[in-house]
Amino acid sequence: MSAAIPKHIDNPAVLYMDGVSVSFDGFKALNSLSMVIAPGEMRAIIGPNGAGKTTMMDVITGKTRPDNGTIVFTDSSNTQYDLTRYDEAAVANLGVGRKFQKPSVIESLTVFENLEMSLKGGRGLWAALTHKLGAEKAAKLDEILGLIDLADKADWLAGSLSHGQKQWLEIGMLLGQEPQLLLIDEPAAGMTDEETMKTAALFKQLAKKYSLMVVEHDMDFIEALDCKVTVLHEGHVLAEGSLATVKANPQVIEVYLGR
Ligand code: ADP
Ligand code: MG
């Protein structure tokens, strides 16, 4: 008998977008946008206000339906989904987690309780009755608390956290949903320089386990992420490459950096 031939496993993009367009009253917010994110990749997205960065996240997550184009998400079991056919809740369930700019943690609950609530599948009836989490969920919460550096503040009310700590808690709550791809819009906005750098370090940790797409204007932050950068302008990709490469691109300087 011949030995089993290992099945060839493709390594498809975790996110594949091609020719995606969206118009609002005739204005093209996205104009034939194409982008590919590899599994485990962290990608930074920059570009002037109105370039379509948030709209791009809206079409990926089912909030806005594109007029044209393909958006395919490949999950960890290599199943492919046409995201344009799913609504927001369904896209989140497939494994695409999104963090908005404004934190939405429940301030009157503790850090731990916020995370507990976010866990995929909820706490379950038995856990709710006994106030006990299963070992697996408890371990997951410990891991998340460590990652977001809030282990020593697990019993704090979320409302007593700093702005930066609330943002990290919210990222922790996203992780509770066990996403594969994280979309994060302007995480450093309103953060101190120290919090911004700590956030970059957190994202580098996350990139070991998840694929990330991060929109940000803060160039020190982008530099600290040390990943491939895509520049959006007028709803399409203007340039892509290392930060040094795109920073030296005359068109990028003209429409974004030089102003
Ligand atoms: P960015 O996040 O890069 O600053 P946005 O994606 O928010 O840009 O916006 C891109 C363009 O699309 C802007 O001109 C904005 O006014 C417009 N736009 C975004 N969402 C809507 C909407 N729901 N209705 C009408 N116009 C919108
Ligand atoms: Mg935006």
PDB file of C-alpha atoms and ligand atoms in Angstrom:
ATOM      1  CA  MET A   1       0.000   0.000   0.000  1.00  0.00           C
ATOM      2  CA  SER A   2       1.272   3.396  -0.861  1.00  0.00           C
ATOM      3  CA  ALA A   3       1.655   5.941   1.846  1.00  0.00           C
ATOM      4  CA  ALA A   4      -1.081   8.527   2.014  1.00  0.00           C
ATOM      5  CA  ILE A   5      -0.223  11.567   0.013  1.00  0.00           C
ATOM      6  CA  PRO A   6      -0.591  14.647   2.200  1.00  0.00           C
ATOM      7  CA  LYS A   7      -3.466  16.691   0.937  1.00  0.00           C
ATOM      8  CA  HIS A   8      -2.231  19.840  -0.673  1.00  0.00           C
ATOM      9  CA  ILE A   9      -3.344  22.708   1.484  1.00  0.00           C
ATOM     10  CA  ASP A  10      -3.554  26.033  -0.184  1.00  0.00           C
ATOM     11  CA  ASN A  11      -2.698  29.013   1.897  1.00  0.00           C
ATOM     12  CA  PRO A  12      -5.428  31.333   0.740  1.00  0.00           C
ATOM     13  CA  ALA A  13      -5.719  34.910   1.874  1.00  0.00           C
ATOM     14  CA  VAL A  14      -7.622  35.384   5.103  1.00  0.00           C
ATOM     15  CA  LEU A  15      -9.194  38.368   3.350  1.00  0.00           C
ATOM     16  CA  TYR A  16      -9.451  38.848  -0.399  1.00  0.00           C
ATOM     17  CA  MET A  17     -11.052  42.003  -1.787  1.00  0.00           C
ATOM     18  CA  ASP A  18     -11.260  42.710  -5.473  1.00  0.00           C
ATOM     19  CA  GLY A  19     -12.895  45.563  -7.355  1.00  0.00           C
ATOM     20  CA  VAL A  20     -14.990  46.701  -4.403  1.00  0.00           C
ATOM     21  CA  SER A  21     -16.990  49.871  -5.036  1.00  0.00           C
ATOM     22  CA  VAL A  22     -19.521  51.754  -2.939  1.00  0.00           C
ATOM     23  CA  SER A  23     -21.318  54.958  -3.884  1.00  0.00           C
ATOM     24  CA  PHE A  24     -23.199  57.331  -1.632  1.00  0.00           C
ATOM     25  CA  ASP A  25     -25.446  59.597  -3.714  1.00  0.00           C
ATOM     26  CA  GLY A  26     -23.174  59.201  -6.707  1.00  0.00           C
ATOM     27  CA  PHE A  27     -19.970  59.791  -4.702  1.00  0.00           C
ATOM     28  CA  LYS A  28     -17.612  56.827  -4.864  1.00  0.00           C
ATOM     29  CA  ALA A  29     -16.431  56.232  -1.286  1.00  0.00           C
ATOM     30  CA  LEU A  30     -14.748  53.034  -2.500  1.00  0.00           C
ATOM     31  CA  ASN A  31     -13.628  52.895  -6.111  1.00  0.00           C
ATOM     32  CA  SER A  32     -12.559  49.460  -7.277  1.00  0.00           C
ATOM     33  CA  LEU A  33     -10.657  48.667  -4.104  1.00  0.00           C
ATOM     34  CA  SER A  34      -8.526  45.534  -4.132  1.00  0.00           C
ATOM     35  CA  MET A  35      -6.480  44.210  -1.226  1.00  0.00           C
ATOM     36  CA  VAL A  36      -5.252  40.854   0.045  1.00  0.00           C
ATOM     37  CA  ILE A  37      -4.419  40.044   3.674  1.00  0.00           C
ATOM     38  CA  ALA A  38      -2.415  36.875   4.273  1.00  0.00           C
ATOM     39  CA  PRO A  39      -3.173  34.566   7.203  1.00  0.00           C
ATOM     40  CA  GLY A  40      -1.406  35.865  10.295  1.00  0.00           C
ATOM     41  CA  GLU A  41      -0.536  39.152   8.642  1.00  0.00           C
ATOM     42  CA  MET A  42      -0.760  42.535  10.343  1.00  0.00           C
ATOM     43  CA  ARG A  43      -1.558  45.319   7.872  1.00  0.00           C
ATOM     44  CA  ALA A  44      -1.579  49.030   8.602  1.00  0.00           C
ATOM     45  CA  ILE A  45      -3.939  51.252   6.608  1.00  0.00           C
ATOM     46  CA  ILE A  46      -3.241  54.957   6.265  1.00  0.00           C
ATOM     47  CA  GLY A  47      -4.633  57.726   4.109  1.00  0.00           C
ATOM     48  CA  PRO A  48      -6.251  61.159   4.298  1.00  0.00           C
ATOM     49  CA  ASN A  49      -9.632  61.766   5.914  1.00  0.00           C
ATOM     50  CA  GLY A  50     -12.404  60.644   3.581  1.00  0.00           C
ATOM     51  CA  ALA A  51     -10.140  58.133   1.785  1.00  0.00           C
ATOM     52  CA  GLY A  52     -12.608  55.335   2.525  1.00  0.00           C
ATOM     53  CA  LYS A  53     -10.815  53.557   5.392  1.00  0.00           C
ATOM     54  CA  THR A  54     -13.860  53.256   7.642  1.00  0.00           C
ATOM     55  CA  THR A  55     -16.129  52.486   4.682  1.00  0.00           C
ATOM     56  CA  MET A  56     -13.776  49.623   3.788  1.00  0.00           C
ATOM     57  CA  MET A  57     -14.293  48.179   7.281  1.00  0.00           C
ATOM     58  CA  ASP A  58     -18.048  48.735   6.866  1.00  0.00           C
ATOM     59  CA  VAL A  59     -18.192  46.649   3.693  1.00  0.00           C
ATOM     60  CA  ILE A  60     -16.008  43.874   5.130  1.00  0.00           C
ATOM     61  CA  THR A  61     -18.188  43.581   8.229  1.00  0.00           C
ATOM     62  CA  GLY A  62     -21.550  43.629   6.464  1.00  0.00           C
ATOM     63  CA  LYS A  63     -22.537  47.064   7.707  1.00  0.00           C
ATOM     64  CA  THR A  64     -22.546  48.493   4.183  1.00  0.00           C
ATOM     65  CA  ARG A  65     -23.244  46.425   1.088  1.00  0.00           C
ATOM     66  CA  PRO A  66     -20.870  47.129  -1.815  1.00  0.00           C
ATOM     67  CA  ASP A  67     -22.315  47.991  -5.228  1.00  0.00           C
ATOM     68  CA  ASN A  68     -19.676  45.858  -6.928  1.00  0.00           C
ATOM     69  CA  GLY A  69     -16.785  43.616  -6.087  1.00  0.00           C
ATOM     70  CA  THR A  70     -15.708  40.492  -4.282  1.00  0.00           C
ATOM     71  CA  ILE A  71     -14.925  40.117  -0.578  1.00  0.00           C
ATOM     72  CA  VAL A  72     -13.897  36.628   0.505  1.00  0.00           C
ATOM     73  CA  PHE A  73     -12.968  35.583   4.027  1.00  0.00           C
ATOM     74  CA  THR A  74     -11.234  32.252   4.600  1.00  0.00           C
ATOM     75  CA  ASP A  75     -11.589  30.833   8.087  1.00  0.00           C
ATOM     76  CA  SER A  76      -9.145  28.615   9.970  1.00  0.00           C
ATOM     77  CA  SER A  77     -10.717  25.451   8.563  1.00  0.00           C
ATOM     78  CA  ASN A  78     -10.116  26.819   5.036  1.00  0.00           C
ATOM     79  CA  THR A  79     -13.801  27.432   4.386  1.00  0.00           C
ATOM     80  CA  GLN A  80     -14.422  30.456   2.203  1.00  0.00           C
ATOM     81  CA  TYR A  81     -17.240  32.924   2.696  1.00  0.00           C
ATOM     82  CA  ASP A  82     -18.493  35.658   0.388  1.00  0.00           C
ATOM     83  CA  LEU A  83     -18.852  38.352   3.027  1.00  0.00           C
ATOM     84  CA  THR A  84     -21.081  40.498   0.836  1.00  0.00           C
ATOM     85  CA  ARG A  85     -23.860  37.959   1.483  1.00  0.00           C
ATOM     86  CA  TYR A  86     -23.796  38.191   5.298  1.00  0.00           C
ATOM     87  CA  ASP A  87     -25.067  40.759   7.781  1.00  0.00           C
ATOM     88  CA  GLU A  88     -23.006  42.252  10.599  1.00  0.00           C
ATOM     89  CA  ALA A  89     -23.869  39.645  13.232  1.00  0.00           C
ATOM     90  CA  ALA A  90     -23.143  36.793  10.826  1.00  0.00           C
ATOM     91  CA  VAL A  91     -19.780  38.254   9.744  1.00  0.00           C
ATOM     92  CA  ALA A  92     -18.762  38.593  13.400  1.00  0.00           C
ATOM     93  CA  ASN A  93     -19.774  34.976  13.980  1.00  0.00           C
ATOM     94  CA  LEU A  94     -17.648  33.809  11.069  1.00  0.00           C
ATOM     95  CA  GLY A  95     -14.579  35.176  12.837  1.00  0.00           C
ATOM     96  CA  VAL A  96     -14.183  38.796  11.762  1.00  0.00           C
ATOM     97  CA  GLY A  97     -13.966  41.019  14.838  1.00  0.00           C
ATOM     98  CA  ARG A  98     -14.258  44.772  14.613  1.00  0.00           C
ATOM     99  CA  LYS A  99     -13.290  47.431  17.083  1.00  0.00           C
ATOM    100  CA  PHE A 100     -14.790  50.859  16.646  1.00  0.00           C
ATOM    101  CA  GLN A 101     -13.077  54.030  17.764  1.00  0.00           C
ATOM    102  CA  LYS A 102     -15.406  54.671  20.683  1.00  0.00           C
ATOM    103  CA  PRO A 103     -15.078  52.116  23.495  1.00  0.00           C
ATOM    104  CA  SER A 104     -18.325  50.346  24.324  1.00  0.00           C
ATOM    105  CA  VAL A 105     -17.373  48.620  27.563  1.00  0.00           C
ATOM    106  CA  ILE A 106     -20.011  48.547  30.291  1.00  0.00           C
ATOM    107  CA  GLU A 107     -18.626  50.967  32.854  1.00  0.00           C
ATOM    108  CA  SER A 108     -20.671  49.684  35.802  1.00  0.00           C
ATOM    109  CA  LEU A 109     -19.275  46.162  35.430  1.00  0.00           C
ATOM    110  CA  THR A 110     -15.790  45.029  36.386  1.00  0.00           C
ATOM    111  CA  VAL A 111     -13.059  44.353  33.869  1.00  0.00           C
ATOM    112  CA  PHE A 112     -13.524  40.633  34.520  1.00  0.00           C
ATOM    113  CA  GLU A 113     -17.292  40.773  34.071  1.00  0.00           C
ATOM    114  CA  ASN A 114     -16.966  42.664  30.807  1.00  0.00           C
ATOM    115  CA  LEU A 115     -14.618  39.992  29.492  1.00  0.00           C
ATOM    116  CA  GLU A 116     -16.762  37.175  30.853  1.00  0.00           C
ATOM    117  CA  MET A 117     -19.768  38.500  28.965  1.00  0.00           C
ATOM    118  CA  SER A 118     -17.825  38.744  25.744  1.00  0.00           C
ATOM    119  CA  LEU A 119     -16.835  35.075  25.670  1.00  0.00           C
ATOM    120  CA  LYS A 120     -18.082  33.185  22.671  1.00  0.00           C
ATOM    121  CA  GLY A 121     -21.116  31.108  23.566  1.00  0.00           C
ATOM    122  CA  GLY A 122     -21.806  33.233  26.639  1.00  0.00           C
ATOM    123  CA  ARG A 123     -21.311  31.889  30.143  1.00  0.00           C
ATOM    124  CA  GLY A 124     -23.893  29.146  29.841  1.00  0.00           C
ATOM    125  CA  LEU A 125     -26.652  28.302  32.288  1.00  0.00           C
ATOM    126  CA  TRP A 126     -24.592  26.128  34.621  1.00  0.00           C
ATOM    127  CA  ALA A 127     -21.878  28.737  34.911  1.00  0.00           C
ATOM    128  CA  ALA A 128     -24.474  31.413  35.555  1.00  0.00           C
ATOM    129  CA  LEU A 129     -26.092  29.320  38.284  1.00  0.00           C
ATOM    130  CA  THR A 130     -22.895  28.373  40.025  1.00  0.00           C
ATOM    131  CA  HIS A 131     -20.846  31.475  39.300  1.00  0.00           C
ATOM    132  CA  LYS A 132     -18.197  29.137  38.046  1.00  0.00           C
ATOM    133  CA  LEU A 133     -16.570  29.289  34.684  1.00  0.00           C
ATOM    134  CA  GLY A 134     -15.416  26.121  33.046  1.00  0.00           C
ATOM    135  CA  ALA A 135     -11.663  25.578  33.248  1.00  0.00           C
ATOM    136  CA  GLU A 136     -11.296  26.318  29.564  1.00  0.00           C
ATOM    137  CA  LYS A 137     -13.092  29.656  29.772  1.00  0.00           C
ATOM    138  CA  ALA A 138     -11.249  30.625  32.955  1.00  0.00           C
ATOM    139  CA  ALA A 139      -7.941  29.909  31.219  1.00  0.00           C
ATOM    140  CA  LYS A 140      -9.055  31.935  28.208  1.00  0.00           C
ATOM    141  CA  LEU A 141      -9.939  34.908  30.424  1.00  0.00           C
ATOM    142  CA  ASP A 142      -6.585  34.675  32.204  1.00  0.00           C
ATOM    143  CA  GLU A 143      -4.801  34.666  28.877  1.00  0.00           C
ATOM    144  CA  ILE A 144      -6.727  37.705  27.661  1.00  0.00           C
ATOM    145  CA  LEU A 145      -6.213  39.609  30.924  1.00  0.00           C
ATOM    146  CA  GLY A 146      -2.482  38.984  30.607  1.00  0.00           C
ATOM    147  CA  LEU A 147      -2.357  40.075  26.970  1.00  0.00           C
ATOM    148  CA  ILE A 148      -4.147  43.359  27.607  1.00  0.00           C
ATOM    149  CA  ASP A 149      -2.142  43.888  30.808  1.00  0.00           C
ATOM    150  CA  LEU A 150      -5.200  44.255  33.053  1.00  0.00           C
ATOM    151  CA  ALA A 151      -4.721  41.131  35.196  1.00  0.00           C
ATOM    152  CA  ASP A 152      -4.118  43.230  38.320  1.00  0.00           C
ATOM    153  CA  LYS A 153      -7.232  45.298  37.566  1.00  0.00           C
ATOM    154  CA  ALA A 154      -9.659  42.428  36.912  1.00  0.00           C
ATOM    155  CA  ASP A 155     -11.872  43.563  39.811  1.00  0.00           C
ATOM    156  CA  TRP A 156     -11.844  47.251  38.890  1.00  0.00           C
ATOM    157  CA  LEU A 157     -14.978  48.797  37.518  1.00  0.00           C
ATOM    158  CA  ALA A 158     -14.442  49.398  33.810  1.00  0.00           C
ATOM    159  CA  GLY A 159     -15.584  52.986  34.384  1.00  0.00           C
ATOM    160  CA  SER A 160     -12.533  53.650  36.535  1.00  0.00           C
ATOM    161  CA  LEU A 161     -10.050  52.715  33.805  1.00  0.00           C
ATOM    162  CA  SER A 162      -8.100  55.260  31.774  1.00  0.00           C
ATOM    163  CA  HIS A 163      -9.075  55.833  28.141  1.00  0.00           C
ATOM    164  CA  GLY A 164      -6.220  53.617  26.978  1.00  0.00           C
ATOM    165  CA  GLN A 165      -7.110  50.827  29.406  1.00  0.00           C
ATOM    166  CA  LYS A 166     -10.729  50.914  28.208  1.00  0.00           C
ATOM    167  CA  GLN A 167      -9.497  50.501  24.645  1.00  0.00           C
ATOM    168  CA  TRP A 168      -7.400  47.491  25.693  1.00  0.00           C
ATOM    169  CA  LEU A 169     -10.372  46.015  27.549  1.00  0.00           C
ATOM    170  CA  GLU A 170     -12.447  46.379  24.415  1.00  0.00           C
ATOM    171  CA  ILE A 171      -9.760  44.613  22.406  1.00  0.00           C
ATOM    172  CA  GLY A 172      -9.818  41.877  25.048  1.00  0.00           C
ATOM    173  CA  MET A 173     -13.575  41.611  24.590  1.00  0.00           C
ATOM    174  CA  LEU A 174     -13.057  41.177  20.859  1.00  0.00           C
ATOM    175  CA  LEU A 175     -10.619  38.341  21.561  1.00  0.00           C
ATOM    176  CA  GLY A 176     -13.296  36.677  23.686  1.00  0.00           C
ATOM    177  CA  GLN A 177     -15.247  36.189  20.465  1.00  0.00           C
ATOM    178  CA  GLU A 178     -12.385  34.070  19.093  1.00  0.00           C
ATOM    179  CA  PRO A 179     -11.980  35.993  15.845  1.00  0.00           C
ATOM    180  CA  GLN A 180      -9.393  35.173  13.202  1.00  0.00           C
ATOM    181  CA  LEU A 181      -9.283  38.589  11.617  1.00  0.00           C
ATOM    182  CA  LEU A 182      -9.378  41.778  13.677  1.00  0.00           C
ATOM    183  CA  LEU A 183     -10.305  45.130  12.151  1.00  0.00           C
ATOM    184  CA  ILE A 184      -9.302  48.048  14.336  1.00  0.00           C
ATOM    185  CA  ASP A 185     -10.113  51.668  13.474  1.00  0.00           C
ATOM    186  CA  GLU A 186      -7.891  54.401  14.953  1.00  0.00           C
ATOM    187  CA  PRO A 187      -6.945  52.638  18.198  1.00  0.00           C
ATOM    188  CA  ALA A 188      -4.395  55.270  19.258  1.00  0.00           C
ATOM    189  CA  ALA A 189      -6.801  58.217  19.005  1.00  0.00           C
ATOM    190  CA  GLY A 190      -6.908  60.022  22.346  1.00  0.00           C
ATOM    191  CA  MET A 191      -4.129  57.902  23.854  1.00  0.00           C
ATOM    192  CA  THR A 192      -1.026  59.240  25.560  1.00  0.00           C
ATOM    193  CA  ASP A 193       2.298  58.556  23.822  1.00  0.00           C
ATOM    194  CA  GLU A 194       3.026  55.842  26.368  1.00  0.00           C
ATOM    195  CA  GLU A 195      -0.361  54.178  25.830  1.00  0.00           C
ATOM    196  CA  THR A 196       0.138  54.414  22.061  1.00  0.00           C
ATOM    197  CA  MET A 197       3.451  52.567  22.221  1.00  0.00           C
ATOM    198  CA  LYS A 198       2.006  49.990  24.588  1.00  0.00           C
ATOM    199  CA  THR A 199      -0.833  49.438  22.124  1.00  0.00           C
ATOM    200  CA  ALA A 200       1.676  48.852  19.330  1.00  0.00           C
ATOM    201  CA  ALA A 201       3.423  46.257  21.511  1.00  0.00           C
ATOM    202  CA  LEU A 202       0.060  44.600  22.241  1.00  0.00           C
ATOM    203  CA  PHE A 203      -0.761  44.417  18.535  1.00  0.00           C
ATOM    204  CA  LYS A 204       2.598  42.810  17.798  1.00  0.00           C
ATOM    205  CA  GLN A 205       1.686  40.163  20.361  1.00  0.00           C
ATOM    206  CA  LEU A 206      -1.755  39.709  18.806  1.00  0.00           C
ATOM    207  CA  ALA A 207      -0.206  39.350  15.355  1.00  0.00           C
ATOM    208  CA  LYS A 208       1.377  36.076  16.495  1.00  0.00           C
ATOM    209  CA  LYS A 209      -2.084  34.549  16.700  1.00  0.00           C
ATOM    210  CA  TYR A 210      -4.480  36.662  14.640  1.00  0.00           C
ATOM    211  CA  SER A 211      -4.635  38.533  11.350  1.00  0.00           C
ATOM    212  CA  LEU A 212      -5.026  42.252  11.911  1.00  0.00           C
ATOM    213  CA  MET A 213      -6.009  45.254   9.855  1.00  0.00           C
ATOM    214  CA  VAL A 214      -5.269  48.496  11.674  1.00  0.00           C
ATOM    215  CA  VAL A 215      -6.278  51.988  10.538  1.00  0.00           C
ATOM    216  CA  GLU A 216      -4.270  54.773  12.168  1.00  0.00           C
ATOM    217  CA  HIS A 217      -2.910  58.264  11.495  1.00  0.00           C
ATOM    218  CA  ASP A 218      -0.191  58.235  14.161  1.00  0.00           C
ATOM    219  CA  MET A 219       3.042  57.635  12.228  1.00  0.00           C
ATOM    220  CA  ASP A 220       5.079  56.720  15.322  1.00  0.00           C
ATOM    221  CA  PHE A 221       2.503  54.050  16.028  1.00  0.00           C
ATOM    222  CA  ILE A 222       2.592  52.767  12.424  1.00  0.00           C
ATOM    223  CA  GLU A 223       6.369  52.665  12.558  1.00  0.00           C
ATOM    224  CA  ALA A 224       6.245  50.672  15.806  1.00  0.00           C
ATOM    225  CA  LEU A 225       3.877  48.125  14.220  1.00  0.00           C
ATOM    226  CA  ASP A 226       6.652  47.393  11.721  1.00  0.00           C
ATOM    227  CA  CYS A 227       4.360  45.824   9.123  1.00  0.00           C
ATOM    228  CA  LYS A 228       3.248  46.278   5.522  1.00  0.00           C
ATOM    229  CA  VAL A 229       1.360  49.525   4.927  1.00  0.00           C
ATOM    230  CA  THR A 230      -1.452  50.250   2.475  1.00  0.00           C
ATOM    231  CA  VAL A 231      -2.219  53.855   1.562  1.00  0.00           C
ATOM    232  CA  LEU A 232      -5.830  54.522   0.611  1.00  0.00           C
ATOM    233  CA  HIS A 233      -6.846  57.579  -1.375  1.00  0.00           C
ATOM    234  CA  GLU A 234     -10.197  58.356  -2.977  1.00  0.00           C
ATOM    235  CA  GLY A 235     -11.479  54.873  -2.326  1.00  0.00           C
ATOM    236  CA  HIS A 236      -8.631  52.900  -3.815  1.00  0.00           C
ATOM    237  CA  VAL A 237      -5.102  51.746  -3.081  1.00  0.00           C
ATOM    238  CA  LEU A 238      -2.567  54.452  -3.869  1.00  0.00           C
ATOM    239  CA  ALA A 239       0.518  52.626  -2.623  1.00  0.00           C
ATOM    240  CA  GLU A 240       1.505  49.531  -0.701  1.00  0.00           C
ATOM    241  CA  GLY A 241       4.741  48.325   0.871  1.00  0.00           C
ATOM    242  CA  SER A 242       7.004  49.001   3.815  1.00  0.00           C
ATOM    243  CA  LEU A 243       6.462  52.265   5.668  1.00  0.00           C
ATOM    244  CA  ALA A 244       9.773  53.550   4.286  1.00  0.00           C
ATOM    245  CA  THR A 245       8.686  52.731   0.732  1.00  0.00           C
ATOM    246  CA  VAL A 246       5.290  54.398   0.912  1.00  0.00           C
ATOM    247  CA  LYS A 247       6.725  57.426   2.756  1.00  0.00           C
ATOM    248  CA  ALA A 248       9.101  57.979  -0.165  1.00  0.00           C
ATOM    249  CA  ASN A 249       6.307  57.708  -2.762  1.00  0.00           C
ATOM    250  CA  PRO A 250       5.767  61.171  -4.329  1.00  0.00           C
ATOM    251  CA  GLN A 251       2.011  60.627  -4.715  1.00  0.00           C
ATOM    252  CA  VAL A 252       1.691  59.612  -1.066  1.00  0.00           C
ATOM    253  CA  ILE A 253       3.624  62.703  -0.039  1.00  0.00           C
ATOM    254  CA  GLU A 254       1.382  64.851  -2.184  1.00  0.00           C
ATOM    255  CA  VAL A 255      -1.987  63.557  -1.018  1.00  0.00           C
ATOM    256  CA  TYR A 256      -1.223  62.637   2.568  1.00  0.00           C
ATOM    257  CA  LEU A 257       2.144  63.128   4.204  1.00  0.00           C
ATOM    258  CA  GLY A 258       3.142  66.433   2.735  1.00  0.00           C
ATOM    259  CA  ARG A 259       0.117  68.373   3.920  1.00  0.00           C
TER     260      ARG A 259
HETATM  261  P1  ADP B   1     -12.005  57.651   6.255  1.00  0.00           P
HETATM  262  O1  ADP B   1     -12.366  56.649   7.306  1.00  0.00           O
HETATM  263  O2  ADP B   1     -10.867  57.236   5.381  1.00  0.00           O
HETATM  264  O3  ADP B   1     -11.761  59.020   6.823  1.00  0.00           O
HETATM  265  P2  ADP B   1     -14.727  57.246   5.355  1.00  0.00           P
HETATM  266  O4  ADP B   1     -14.758  55.842   4.902  1.00  0.00           O
HETATM  267  O5  ADP B   1     -15.318  57.543   6.678  1.00  0.00           O
HETATM  268  O6  ADP B   1     -13.241  57.821   5.252  1.00  0.00           O
HETATM  269  O7  ADP B   1     -15.498  58.132   4.299  1.00  0.00           O
HETATM  270  C1  ADP B   1     -15.235  58.102   2.919  1.00  0.00           C
HETATM  271  C2  ADP B   1     -16.179  59.017   2.212  1.00  0.00           C
HETATM  272  O8  ADP B   1     -17.484  58.438   2.174  1.00  0.00           O
HETATM  273  C3  ADP B   1     -16.343  60.373   2.898  1.00  0.00           C
HETATM  274  O9  ADP B   1     -16.448  61.354   1.892  1.00  0.00           O
HETATM  275  C4  ADP B   1     -17.625  60.216   3.665  1.00  0.00           C
HETATM  276  O10 ADP B   1     -18.259  61.460   3.823  1.00  0.00           O
HETATM  277  C5  ADP B   1     -18.422  59.282   2.780  1.00  0.00           C
HETATM  278  N1  ADP B   1     -19.351  58.424   3.533  1.00  0.00           N
HETATM  279  C6  ADP B   1     -19.009  57.443   4.392  1.00  0.00           C
HETATM  280  N2  ADP B   1     -20.077  56.821   4.896  1.00  0.00           N
HETATM  281  C7  ADP B   1     -21.166  57.440   4.332  1.00  0.00           C
HETATM  282  C8  ADP B   1     -22.585  57.252   4.421  1.00  0.00           C
HETATM  283  N3  ADP B   1     -23.109  56.300   5.196  1.00  0.00           N
HETATM  284  N4  ADP B   1     -23.359  58.077   3.693  1.00  0.00           N
HETATM  285  C9  ADP B   1     -22.844  59.023   2.905  1.00  0.00           C
HETATM  286  N5  ADP B   1     -21.525  59.249   2.766  1.00  0.00           N
HETATM  287  C10 ADP B   1     -20.688  58.478   3.469  1.00  0.00           C
HETATM  288 MG    MG B   2     -12.484  56.730   9.359  1.00  0.00          MG
END
